[in-house]
XYZ file of C-alpha atoms in Angstrom:
750
model
C 18.638 29.472 -16.152
C 19.458 32.793 -17.802
C 17.547 31.757 -20.933
C 14.549 30.766 -18.827
C 14.519 34.193 -17.166
C 14.587 35.886 -20.577
C 11.672 33.722 -21.718
C 9.740 34.666 -18.590
C 10.440 38.378 -19.147
C 9.353 38.071 -22.785
C 6.159 36.330 -21.755
C 5.258 38.975 -19.163
C 5.922 41.814 -21.629
C 3.949 40.202 -24.459
C 0.962 39.598 -22.182
C 0.318 43.353 -22.193
C -0.559 43.172 -25.886
C -2.451 39.842 -25.966
C -5.050 38.950 -23.324
C -7.645 36.641 -24.898
C -10.674 35.618 -22.848
C -13.014 32.701 -23.512
C -16.413 32.645 -21.805
C -19.803 31.015 -22.084
C -22.619 29.131 -20.397
C -23.171 25.406 -19.726
C -26.772 24.153 -19.582
C -28.640 20.844 -19.385
C -29.718 19.780 -22.893
C -33.029 18.356 -21.630
C -34.146 20.882 -19.022
C -32.243 24.011 -20.034
C -31.122 24.505 -16.426
C -27.590 25.803 -15.790
C -25.010 23.118 -14.914
C -23.164 23.948 -11.705
C -19.516 22.932 -11.136
C -18.865 21.741 -14.700
C -15.170 21.602 -15.675
C -14.058 23.528 -18.777
C -10.474 22.698 -19.713
C -8.008 23.299 -22.576
C -5.592 20.302 -22.340
C -2.868 21.767 -24.575
C -2.921 25.053 -22.679
C -3.426 23.325 -19.317
C -5.893 25.953 -18.225
C -9.549 25.821 -17.303
C -12.431 26.999 -15.134
C -15.485 25.745 -13.234
C -19.030 26.998 -13.777
C -20.872 28.865 -11.053
C -24.497 28.562 -9.929
C -25.641 30.290 -13.123
C -23.654 27.887 -15.361
C -21.332 30.663 -16.536
C -17.552 30.481 -16.870
C -14.686 32.682 -18.029
C -11.026 31.865 -18.795
C -8.531 34.681 -19.379
C -4.914 34.980 -20.575
C -5.339 32.524 -23.447
C -3.073 32.336 -26.542
C -4.260 32.612 -30.122
C -4.742 29.468 -32.193
C -6.841 26.336 -32.502
C -7.087 24.253 -29.323
C -9.196 21.354 -28.094
C -11.715 22.099 -25.353
C -12.970 19.440 -22.924
C -16.155 19.964 -20.879
C -17.047 17.410 -18.219
C -19.475 17.136 -15.334
C -20.777 14.310 -13.159
C -23.973 12.907 -14.682
C -23.304 14.241 -18.190
C -21.569 13.073 -21.352
C -18.184 14.799 -21.756
C -17.676 17.163 -24.704
C -14.438 17.418 -26.691
C -14.258 19.866 -29.578
C -11.907 22.265 -31.378
C -12.073 25.968 -30.478
C -10.444 28.823 -32.388
C -9.104 31.561 -30.096
C -9.909 34.407 -29.765
C -13.595 33.486 -29.716
C -16.923 35.059 -28.861
C -18.924 33.730 -25.910
C -20.177 30.202 -26.576
C -23.083 28.300 -25.017
C -22.780 24.531 -24.555
C -25.474 21.959 -23.824
C -24.566 18.740 -21.998
C -26.548 15.533 -22.431
C -27.411 13.681 -19.195
C -25.655 10.310 -18.843
C -25.145 7.724 -16.130
C -21.620 7.017 -17.442
C -18.807 8.003 -15.068
C -17.291 11.417 -15.796
C -14.220 11.154 -18.041
C -10.973 12.949 -17.383
C -8.189 14.088 -19.690
C -5.267 11.629 -19.846
C -1.954 13.435 -19.221
C 0.545 10.579 -19.598
C -0.020 10.217 -23.364
C 1.149 12.947 -25.745
C -2.198 14.113 -27.175
C -4.057 14.738 -23.859
C -7.385 13.220 -24.856
C -10.306 11.695 -22.989
C -9.878 7.993 -22.288
C -12.714 7.094 -24.682
C -10.803 8.861 -27.484
C -7.360 7.446 -26.682
C -5.928 4.807 -28.996
C -3.872 3.444 -26.104
C -5.985 2.366 -23.126
C -4.856 4.094 -19.950
C -6.305 3.498 -16.486
C -6.888 6.617 -14.394
C -7.906 6.920 -10.742
C -8.012 9.902 -8.402
C -5.907 9.366 -5.292
C -8.790 10.585 -3.125
C -10.905 7.672 -4.406
C -8.087 5.210 -3.670
C -7.688 6.646 -0.166
C -11.414 6.294 0.546
C -10.987 2.518 0.246
C -8.598 2.393 3.193
C -5.138 2.103 1.634
C -2.271 2.628 4.094
C 0.142 3.855 1.405
C 0.156 4.910 -2.235
C 1.823 1.610 -3.208
C -1.095 -0.257 -1.634
C -3.653 2.098 -3.172
C -2.604 1.503 -6.785
C -3.224 -2.252 -6.370
C -6.933 -1.439 -6.635
C -6.391 -0.725 -10.349
C -6.909 -3.906 -12.443
C -3.597 -5.273 -13.712
C -1.574 -3.520 -10.994
C -0.197 -5.269 -7.892
C 2.647 -4.645 -5.460
C 5.695 -6.556 -4.197
C 5.622 -5.825 -0.469
C 7.895 -6.017 2.551
C 5.318 -5.320 5.226
C 3.022 -2.312 4.735
C 5.770 0.324 4.551
C 7.601 -0.984 1.475
C 5.819 -1.645 -1.813
C 6.970 -1.847 -5.433
C 4.381 -1.501 -8.233
C 3.866 -4.522 -10.503
C 2.168 -4.021 -13.877
C 1.079 -7.233 -15.577
C 3.790 -9.233 -13.843
C 6.700 -6.816 -14.412
C 8.257 -4.566 -11.769
C 11.405 -2.786 -10.527
C 13.411 -1.368 -13.450
C 10.820 -2.649 -15.920
C 8.183 -0.194 -14.662
C 8.803 3.554 -14.829
C 7.314 5.859 -12.221
C 6.778 9.519 -13.131
C 6.135 12.233 -10.564
C 5.887 15.981 -11.213
C 6.376 15.148 -14.900
C 9.866 13.631 -14.416
C 11.016 10.019 -14.071
C 11.540 8.909 -10.486
C 15.023 7.525 -9.788
C 15.554 6.141 -6.278
C 17.672 2.978 -6.590
C 14.553 1.058 -7.633
C 16.582 -2.044 -8.517
C 16.448 -3.277 -4.894
C 13.800 -5.797 -3.846
C 13.250 -3.991 -0.544
C 13.292 -0.473 -2.050
C 9.760 0.969 -1.978
C 7.939 3.527 -4.074
C 9.084 6.410 -1.868
C 6.217 8.777 -2.720
C 3.673 10.089 -0.207
C 0.069 10.026 -1.446
C -0.708 13.433 0.063
C -0.345 16.058 -2.652
C -0.872 13.575 -5.494
C -4.036 14.332 -7.469
C -4.438 11.270 -9.661
C -2.703 8.132 -10.905
C -2.497 7.014 -14.533
C -1.298 3.557 -15.549
C -0.005 2.601 -18.989
C 0.031 -1.188 -19.177
C 2.590 -2.552 -21.575
C 5.690 -1.192 -23.292
C 5.790 2.608 -23.333
C 9.375 2.917 -24.571
C 8.179 5.037 -27.494
C 7.090 7.737 -25.034
C 9.554 7.239 -22.174
C 12.609 5.260 -23.332
C 14.424 2.508 -21.434
C 12.820 0.897 -18.375
C 9.220 1.429 -19.577
C 9.165 -2.109 -20.972
C 6.428 -3.167 -18.519
C 4.491 0.083 -18.297
C 4.337 3.458 -16.599
C 2.859 4.640 -13.315
C 2.232 8.359 -13.869
C 1.501 10.461 -10.760
C -0.171 13.830 -11.378
C 0.394 16.453 -8.644
C -2.628 18.138 -7.099
C -3.881 21.234 -8.894
C -3.431 24.824 -7.828
C -6.360 26.846 -6.499
C -8.723 28.351 -9.073
C -7.802 31.801 -10.429
C -8.209 34.670 -7.954
C -8.944 32.409 -5.016
C -7.457 31.123 -1.759
C -7.573 27.454 -0.788
C -6.557 25.565 2.325
C -7.305 22.171 3.788
C -6.328 19.900 6.640
C -6.513 16.107 6.478
C -6.146 13.523 9.225
C -6.203 9.717 8.996
C -6.107 7.078 11.721
C -5.359 3.376 11.079
C -6.507 0.926 13.734
C -4.240 -1.996 12.862
C -0.925 -0.127 13.039
C -2.166 2.485 15.533
C -0.900 4.763 12.790
C -1.720 8.314 11.844
C -1.257 10.579 8.854
C -1.655 14.346 9.030
C -1.448 16.793 6.148
C -2.077 20.524 5.691
C -2.122 22.601 2.505
C -2.435 26.295 1.646
C -2.642 27.718 -1.850
C -3.482 30.959 -3.581
C -3.850 31.976 -7.224
C -4.112 35.298 -9.024
C -4.626 35.996 -12.704
C -1.135 34.792 -13.583
C 0.763 33.649 -10.471
C -0.035 30.593 -8.328
C 1.442 29.192 -5.145
C 0.846 26.171 -2.928
C 2.521 24.371 -0.019
C 1.697 21.063 1.650
C 3.279 19.388 4.636
C 2.537 15.815 5.734
C 3.557 13.583 8.624
C 2.803 9.916 9.257
C 3.899 7.148 11.612
C 2.890 3.496 11.999
C 3.621 0.748 14.496
C 4.235 -2.879 13.527
C 1.212 -4.266 11.723
C -0.830 -7.111 13.159
C -1.676 -10.174 11.074
C -4.956 -12.033 11.204
C -3.364 -14.432 13.714
C -3.108 -11.649 16.324
C 0.696 -11.304 16.283
C 2.504 -8.134 15.291
C 5.231 -8.432 12.655
C 8.367 -7.107 14.303
C 10.014 -4.022 12.768
C 7.422 -3.340 10.041
C 6.981 0.097 11.633
C 7.774 3.210 9.631
C 7.693 7.013 9.761
C 7.460 9.535 6.956
C 7.726 13.302 6.566
C 6.840 15.011 3.317
C 6.957 18.576 1.994
C 5.568 19.693 -1.363
C 5.935 23.245 -2.728
C 4.778 24.696 -6.008
C 4.626 28.008 -7.816
C 3.235 28.638 -11.266
C 2.996 31.433 -13.795
C 0.891 31.635 -16.935
C -0.109 34.237 -19.472
C -1.098 34.051 -23.118
C 2.436 33.214 -24.331
C 4.144 31.236 -21.598
C 3.393 28.839 -18.754
C 5.767 27.665 -16.022
C 5.254 25.272 -13.122
C 8.048 24.919 -10.560
C 7.585 22.128 -7.985
C 9.687 20.704 -5.178
C 9.129 17.595 -3.069
C 11.175 16.503 -0.070
C 10.403 13.108 1.426
C 12.113 11.517 4.438
C 11.274 7.925 5.323
C 12.487 5.792 8.216
C 11.474 2.215 7.503
C 12.158 -0.866 9.570
C 13.369 -3.986 7.742
C 11.601 -7.041 9.230
C 13.640 -10.200 9.727
C 11.586 -12.420 12.005
C 8.595 -12.488 14.347
C 9.692 -11.334 17.760
C 9.102 -8.295 19.963
C 5.429 -7.318 20.325
C 5.372 -3.536 20.585
C 3.404 -0.427 19.566
C 6.551 1.675 19.251
C 6.824 3.707 16.061
C 10.619 4.063 16.187
C 12.257 1.650 13.707
C 14.578 -0.995 15.151
C 17.848 -2.127 13.625
C 18.088 -2.893 10.770
C 16.257 0.043 9.167
C 16.438 2.363 6.177
C 16.688 6.136 6.331
C 15.856 7.638 2.938
C 15.884 11.296 1.861
C 14.473 12.025 -1.565
C 14.491 15.464 -3.225
C 12.592 16.075 -6.488
C 12.818 19.478 -8.194
C 10.994 19.995 -11.505
C 10.353 22.892 -13.866
C 7.672 22.496 -16.523
C 7.843 25.142 -19.268
C 5.336 25.601 -22.076
C 5.678 28.220 -24.812
C 2.537 28.977 -26.854
C 3.106 29.710 -30.523
C 0.485 30.223 -33.241
C -1.362 26.863 -33.290
C 1.613 25.006 -31.778
C 3.483 24.654 -28.491
C 6.951 23.881 -27.162
C 7.180 21.844 -23.939
C 10.357 21.690 -21.884
C 10.405 19.691 -18.632
C 13.564 19.818 -16.529
C 14.117 17.745 -13.420
C 16.727 17.229 -10.724
C 16.611 14.507 -8.077
C 18.835 13.588 -5.195
C 18.276 10.291 -3.409
C 20.215 9.609 -0.204
C 19.634 6.025 0.901
C 21.142 4.814 4.194
C 20.786 1.368 5.732
C 21.748 0.841 9.361
C 22.794 -2.573 10.623
C 24.282 -3.684 13.940
C 24.334 -6.580 16.347
C 20.788 -6.411 17.642
C 19.476 -8.787 20.268
C 15.728 -8.921 20.715
C 14.293 -10.239 23.942
C 11.798 -13.063 24.049
C 8.401 -12.427 22.516
C 6.199 -10.237 24.693
C 9.030 -8.257 26.299
C 10.264 -4.784 25.588
C 12.820 -4.370 22.825
C 16.359 -3.513 23.772
C 17.656 -2.286 20.415
C 15.044 0.104 19.079
C 15.793 3.410 17.446
C 15.064 5.405 20.592
C 18.062 3.928 22.421
C 20.412 5.333 19.775
C 19.158 8.916 19.877
C 22.042 9.984 22.117
C 24.743 8.424 19.972
C 25.792 8.728 16.375
C 24.768 5.821 14.180
C 26.946 5.068 11.187
C 25.215 3.591 8.152
C 26.534 0.292 6.889
C 25.284 1.272 3.458
C 24.971 4.808 2.093
C 24.259 5.538 -1.566
C 23.811 8.953 -3.171
C 22.018 9.037 -6.509
C 21.782 12.359 -8.352
C 19.798 12.576 -11.569
C 19.261 15.420 -14.019
C 16.605 14.760 -16.665
C 15.006 16.655 -19.509
C 12.008 16.124 -21.772
C 11.620 18.397 -24.805
C 8.606 18.230 -27.121
C 7.306 20.235 -30.055
C 3.584 19.937 -30.726
C 3.152 20.743 -34.421
C 0.135 22.666 -35.722
C -2.675 20.269 -36.665
C -2.620 19.205 -40.314
C -6.339 18.659 -40.743
C -7.077 15.492 -38.758
C -3.376 14.775 -38.166
C -1.603 15.621 -34.891
C 2.178 15.334 -34.728
C 4.634 15.497 -31.823
C 8.434 15.249 -31.935
C 10.893 15.445 -29.099
C 13.953 14.372 -27.186
C 14.461 12.957 -23.693
C 17.553 12.228 -21.674
C 19.206 12.070 -18.288
C 22.592 12.324 -16.593
C 22.903 10.183 -13.485
C 25.673 9.644 -10.950
C 25.771 6.992 -8.235
C 28.204 7.334 -5.297
C 28.900 5.147 -2.254
C 29.872 6.394 1.209
C 29.127 3.468 3.551
C 31.263 0.529 4.605
C 29.241 -1.834 2.418
C 28.702 -1.476 -1.312
C 25.955 -3.156 -3.322
C 26.831 -1.466 -6.609
C 29.865 0.581 -7.680
C 30.142 4.296 -8.303
C 28.895 4.917 -11.811
C 27.785 7.511 -14.343
C 24.862 6.876 -16.690
C 23.894 9.049 -19.662
C 20.692 8.616 -21.684
C 19.545 10.357 -24.838
C 16.539 9.549 -26.990
C 14.689 11.119 -29.920
C 11.167 10.254 -31.018
C 8.200 11.260 -33.120
C 4.593 10.166 -32.795
C 1.420 11.005 -34.709
C -2.338 10.628 -34.288
C -4.805 10.588 -37.213
C -8.555 10.880 -36.646
C -11.397 9.746 -38.901
C -15.118 9.533 -38.034
C -14.872 5.866 -36.985
C -11.131 5.195 -37.044
C -8.224 6.576 -35.048
C -4.605 5.692 -35.813
C -1.522 6.378 -33.721
C 2.091 5.399 -34.251
C 5.667 6.492 -33.888
C 9.397 5.742 -33.946
C 12.144 6.221 -31.380
C 15.913 5.803 -31.001
C 17.683 5.596 -27.617
C 21.318 5.431 -26.558
C 22.633 4.760 -23.043
C 26.235 4.894 -21.880
C 27.232 3.434 -18.513
C 30.651 3.657 -16.896
C 31.651 2.435 -13.428
C 34.381 3.543 -11.061
C 35.579 1.228 -8.290
C 36.856 3.339 -5.373
C 36.842 0.641 -2.693
C 40.591 0.092 -2.782
C 40.122 -3.518 -3.803
C 38.504 -5.087 -6.831
C 34.933 -5.717 -5.756
C 33.142 -5.037 -9.015
C 33.940 -5.629 -12.673
C 34.885 -2.507 -14.597
C 32.021 -1.519 -16.899
C 32.204 0.853 -19.854
C 29.232 -0.148 -21.962
C 26.911 1.396 -24.539
C 23.338 0.242 -25.178
C 21.193 1.361 -28.123
C 17.770 0.473 -29.452
C 15.206 1.442 -32.101
C 11.559 1.022 -31.109
C 8.190 1.558 -32.721
C 4.519 1.495 -31.834
C 1.304 1.375 -33.830
C -2.269 1.400 -32.618
C -5.762 1.799 -33.946
C -9.196 2.373 -32.433
C -12.390 1.561 -34.326
C -15.883 2.589 -33.262
C -18.367 0.000 -34.505
C -21.124 2.182 -33.031
C -21.627 4.696 -30.244
C -21.633 1.722 -27.859
C -18.928 -0.659 -29.135
C -15.236 0.227 -29.523
C -12.174 -1.897 -30.300
C -8.510 -1.057 -29.719
C -5.459 -2.844 -31.112
C -1.950 -1.799 -30.071
C 1.395 -3.229 -31.198
C 4.550 -1.970 -29.524
C 8.186 -2.811 -29.031
C 10.186 -1.817 -25.981
C 13.618 -2.256 -24.474
C 15.468 -2.124 -21.188
C 19.184 -1.740 -20.678
C 20.551 -3.865 -17.790
C 20.906 -1.958 -14.543
C 23.991 -1.608 -12.358
C 22.985 -4.352 -9.941
C 22.485 -6.865 -12.754
C 25.818 -5.982 -14.338
C 28.075 -5.610 -11.310
C 26.638 -7.150 -8.102
C 29.240 -8.967 -6.012
C 28.296 -9.392 -2.383
C 25.753 -10.254 0.277
C 22.382 -8.616 -0.152
C 21.094 -8.684 3.420
C 17.636 -7.464 2.486
C 17.219 -10.446 0.166
C 19.234 -12.957 2.267
C 21.479 -14.052 -0.582
C 24.874 -13.456 -2.207
C 24.368 -11.852 -5.633
C 26.825 -11.937 -8.541
C 26.200 -9.801 -11.611
C 26.975 -10.448 -15.265
C 29.006 -7.778 -17.073
C 28.064 -9.249 -20.466
C 24.291 -8.782 -20.220
C 22.569 -7.239 -23.243
C 19.342 -5.283 -23.768
C 15.994 -6.831 -23.017
C 13.808 -6.360 -26.097
C 10.087 -7.018 -26.155
C 7.067 -7.000 -28.456
C 3.548 -6.729 -27.058
C 0.156 -7.177 -28.679
C -2.779 -5.653 -26.812
C -6.430 -6.029 -27.835
C -9.320 -4.310 -26.042
C -13.090 -4.409 -26.606
C -15.402 -1.982 -24.796
C -19.175 -1.705 -24.813
C -21.235 0.943 -23.041
C -24.642 2.528 -22.911
C -26.305 4.694 -20.290
C -26.929 1.671 -18.041
C -24.008 -0.680 -18.506
C -20.287 -0.728 -19.319
C -18.119 -3.776 -19.992
C -14.605 -4.382 -21.288
C -12.138 -7.160 -21.955
C -8.439 -6.532 -22.499
C -6.014 -9.291 -23.557
C -2.247 -9.055 -24.069
C 0.815 -11.089 -25.004
C 4.247 -9.720 -24.116
C 7.266 -11.564 -25.508
C 10.645 -10.552 -24.041
C 13.911 -11.541 -25.697
C 16.974 -11.820 -23.404
C 14.895 -11.482 -20.227
C 17.247 -10.871 -17.267
C 16.653 -12.864 -14.104
C 18.530 -14.021 -11.035
C 19.098 -17.754 -10.648
C 20.269 -19.773 -7.628
C 23.426 -21.876 -7.922
C 24.979 -24.587 -5.780
C 27.656 -22.203 -4.469
C 27.993 -20.838 -0.925
C 29.831 -17.571 -0.196
C 29.989 -15.783 3.180
C 27.574 -18.380 4.491
C 24.864 -17.491 1.980
C 23.502 -19.119 -1.167
C 24.881 -17.602 -4.364
C 22.542 -16.221 -7.054
C 23.764 -15.174 -10.500
C 22.166 -12.957 -13.166
C 21.562 -14.681 -16.509
C 19.359 -14.178 -19.591
C 16.772 -16.200 -21.478
C 13.646 -15.546 -23.554
C 10.357 -15.145 -21.672
C 6.701 -14.501 -22.398
C 3.879 -13.043 -20.318
C 0.220 -13.192 -21.286
C -3.163 -12.566 -19.719
C -5.469 -9.616 -19.358
C -8.248 -7.878 -17.495
C -12.034 -7.832 -17.810
C -14.680 -5.838 -16.030
C -18.195 -4.472 -15.950
C -20.007 -1.515 -14.404
C -23.794 -1.614 -14.018
C -25.506 1.685 -13.163
C -29.206 1.485 -14.065
C -30.927 4.690 -15.130
C -32.785 6.371 -13.414
C -31.164 4.706 -10.356
C -27.944 6.599 -11.048
C -26.953 6.285 -7.379
C -26.522 2.500 -7.699
C -23.244 1.026 -9.004
C -22.374 -2.653 -9.295
C -18.806 -3.284 -10.494
C -16.643 -6.319 -11.112
C -13.105 -6.867 -12.390
C -10.997 -9.924 -13.167
C -7.241 -9.910 -13.738
C -4.812 -12.672 -14.626
C -1.241 -12.958 -15.888
C 1.022 -15.914 -16.623
C 4.779 -15.623 -17.060
C 6.931 -18.382 -18.552
C 10.567 -18.978 -19.480
C 10.589 -22.056 -21.670
C 8.754 -24.718 -19.677
C 9.402 -22.937 -16.360
C 7.203 -20.303 -14.785
C 8.564 -16.869 -13.877
C 8.722 -15.873 -10.196
C 6.846 -12.978 -8.574
C 3.871 -13.180 -10.936
C 0.663 -12.134 -9.123
C -2.173 -14.587 -8.593
C -5.412 -14.189 -10.547
C -8.062 -12.173 -8.730
C -11.777 -11.377 -8.991
C -13.151 -8.244 -7.296
C -16.833 -7.359 -6.907
C -17.969 -3.982 -5.564
C -21.373 -2.532 -4.691
C -21.511 1.266 -4.384
C -24.242 3.802 -3.746
C -23.595 7.479 -4.396
C -25.949 10.389 -3.744
C -24.834 13.707 -5.221
C -25.909 17.097 -3.905
C -27.881 17.880 -0.787
C -28.129 20.925 1.480
C -26.233 19.827 4.591
C -24.862 16.358 3.832
C -23.210 16.395 0.395
C -21.873 13.626 -1.852
C -22.835 10.661 0.341
C -21.525 7.191 -0.519
C -21.451 3.628 0.812
C -19.466 0.717 -0.619
C -18.716 -2.910 0.046
C -16.156 -4.954 -1.863
C -15.051 -8.583 -1.944
C -11.698 -9.536 -3.474
C -11.190 -13.215 -4.249
C -7.563 -14.181 -4.898
C -7.129 -17.611 -6.460
C -4.590 -20.309 -5.611
C -1.177 -19.640 -7.113
C -0.048 -22.991 -8.499
C 2.094 -21.832 -11.445
C 5.231 -20.817 -9.578
C 8.898 -20.105 -10.201
C 11.386 -22.847 -9.439
C 12.488 -21.352 -6.096
C 8.966 -20.359 -5.018
C 6.270 -22.301 -3.163
C 2.541 -22.416 -3.955
C 0.287 -19.855 -2.318
C -3.251 -20.617 -1.220
C -6.155 -18.442 -2.254
C -8.096 -16.157 0.048
C -11.003 -13.684 0.121
C -10.871 -10.178 1.611
C -13.966 -8.175 2.537
C -13.889 -4.365 2.593
C -16.561 -1.751 3.257
C -16.913 1.933 4.012
C -18.986 5.084 3.892
C -18.461 8.828 3.791
C -19.999 12.225 3.191
C -19.353 15.958 3.284
C -20.924 18.518 5.590
C -21.745 21.918 4.111
C -20.484 24.648 6.474
C -21.255 27.587 4.217
C -18.003 28.544 2.507
C -16.239 25.623 4.163
C -16.666 21.861 3.828
C -15.929 19.050 6.264
C -15.470 15.610 4.708
C -15.405 12.405 6.722
C -15.117 8.720 5.875
C -14.839 5.363 7.597
C -13.515 2.291 5.796
C -12.350 -1.168 6.744
C -10.139 -3.686 4.946
C -9.946 -7.419 5.659
C -12.990 -7.018 7.881
C -13.137 -10.761 8.627
C -9.537 -10.600 9.915
C -8.402 -13.292 7.491
C -4.944 -14.765 8.082
C -3.412 -14.903 4.609
C -0.129 -14.546 2.739
C 0.137 -12.746 -0.586
C 2.213 -14.453 -3.266
C 4.065 -11.141 -3.791
C 4.967 -10.683 -0.123
C 8.711 -10.885 0.507
C 7.863 -12.166 4.009
C 6.149 -15.221 2.527
C 9.283 -17.380 2.746
C 9.209 -16.961 6.525
C 5.510 -17.782 6.748
C 4.659 -14.273 7.962
C 1.064 -13.233 7.124
C -0.108 -9.983 5.600
C -1.972 -7.297 7.516
C -5.161 -8.260 9.352
C -8.295 -6.190 9.944
C -7.634 -2.471 9.516
C -10.154 0.327 10.143
C -9.353 3.755 8.699
C -10.998 6.978 9.906
C -10.442 10.076 7.766
C -11.389 13.730 8.168
C -10.760 16.575 5.712
C -11.539 20.228 6.353
C -11.622 22.479 3.255
C -11.393 26.218 3.854
């Protein structure tokens, strides 16, 4: 901390002698008119501006050196070019285009536009996902092709990328890896969507960039941005959900000067049990959530810092059976009470033509599960064991786990060597797990990770190449403090070398091909190594395997994309072979009255892909017709892997009208998702029938002078279809997913 303070002092002092400003004008290449609200952004510096009514912009406190500049605006082709700072005022002309506006990808090391990335990354703004009626962030990301969710009701969802989930998918928030005991089947994402700006998804092994556990991909959550320089910003958002009689409220204030920035957001939500298409509510799927996000930033021409904190408290009911029909929002026994603290500090030091990035993170996850004898009355009566009845007495958790994690991510971005960009760095974490409840799922343990890597990008007029190498080492040591031998003693080390290579070739301005080859690895987690007991959330007795080794995979990914001003289409195919795939297998044993499952290893393969199109005829730029198809198959020898999502086809019709004097940015959409029969199933699964879900919605903004009022209305499963998702953990009990749900949203921007 002392060194960080010295760096900050140095940066403030040096800013007196170096205050570079970059300014210019953005105009329409065809008409010469100024372009209003265009984004001008330096990705490496992470600083930008927005044009005013006259098309002018100005960015101050910039370092010296050569940096890439990205200019983007709705209805225009994005510009990406090198700028040498300091620079005189520059005028830019944007060419009109019906292609959707591109954004800079943050989750990859070179911060490029998606069209320029060698690795294909999906990016969606959270506001767009919310407009389609998602109850939670975990549900919202399932709208991205290739991404699904393992659910336990609507309050618990785990992201699935191309058939892989849990510890095979890394989640990043505030620039640090999220650690919240994600090994558990009934452990959800644990992140509130309010205060998240956008979501990026890397499909496939990203171990080169992120180390162990990124064998299936990465879900990268970008926090919302600070207010523009020398401005004040505030907003209030309110959502109502008809199915769960739920609500979500959120308020934010933020202010920014020339160098300092500050923001704060508080959110509160609560939901009753959801109702299926059959008209019955699923008992104890209710949940409540409170969320606080704080941020402060500093930036001058030599140094940038971003300090963020997120506190999230969730109370989530664990459903066991259909029973009490109630609109109460207080969870019944059994339920989870989860506190999650995430503190991150992102430092960036600007040198001549190069930068040093240092991300530091600390997390504390306190997970409690409460269980008791609970007797529910007959269906239709009031419950006798809900949370409210225990408010006057102290509840003792049956399970309490504390997980503290310190992580770091250091990178040096070398000066460009002509067309070559080079990044080298190191990542690591120190993690401690402790138990305090009567029950223990996993032992006390300490985990240490360290990894070093280098990656490079080389650009030619038609070709782009990207590759890199990485070495990781993990040490894991357990400590059994139960007083009796419950878990095997573990003192293991896991190491792995990994590499990635990719290329992008532009056949023409319209046709592009991408080929990516990558290896990845995953060290076995504590549950897989040491489990020895009843797992009530999964209704089974689990026994770990202390001799498990690394999972190691190799994936081939091929993508073809074609676009012009009227039409976009893509097809993306992959094959992911995993050596020593870890899975849990039922046995013929019975312990404590439950079936015994043991962790074992075998080779596995997953293959499939996504395809899609986007038709937006010019000059009818307001009309959008979109379609996506996604499929994945997972096999282990002649057997199919469990929890692989069913193939799905989604078709969407959108109309968007930009501008206006009173009503701004109007839109209407309707979408039909067809999920096919799931016949290829794991050996302890049952087939799942297909279904179709209809969604629709509309929204707009009202211009109130210096303020804006946004409103939207959306509906999911409008036909109130009674269906069961193959990835629902309630499927084994024949409990359907959520029925018709209408969402009303209002946002007031000050």
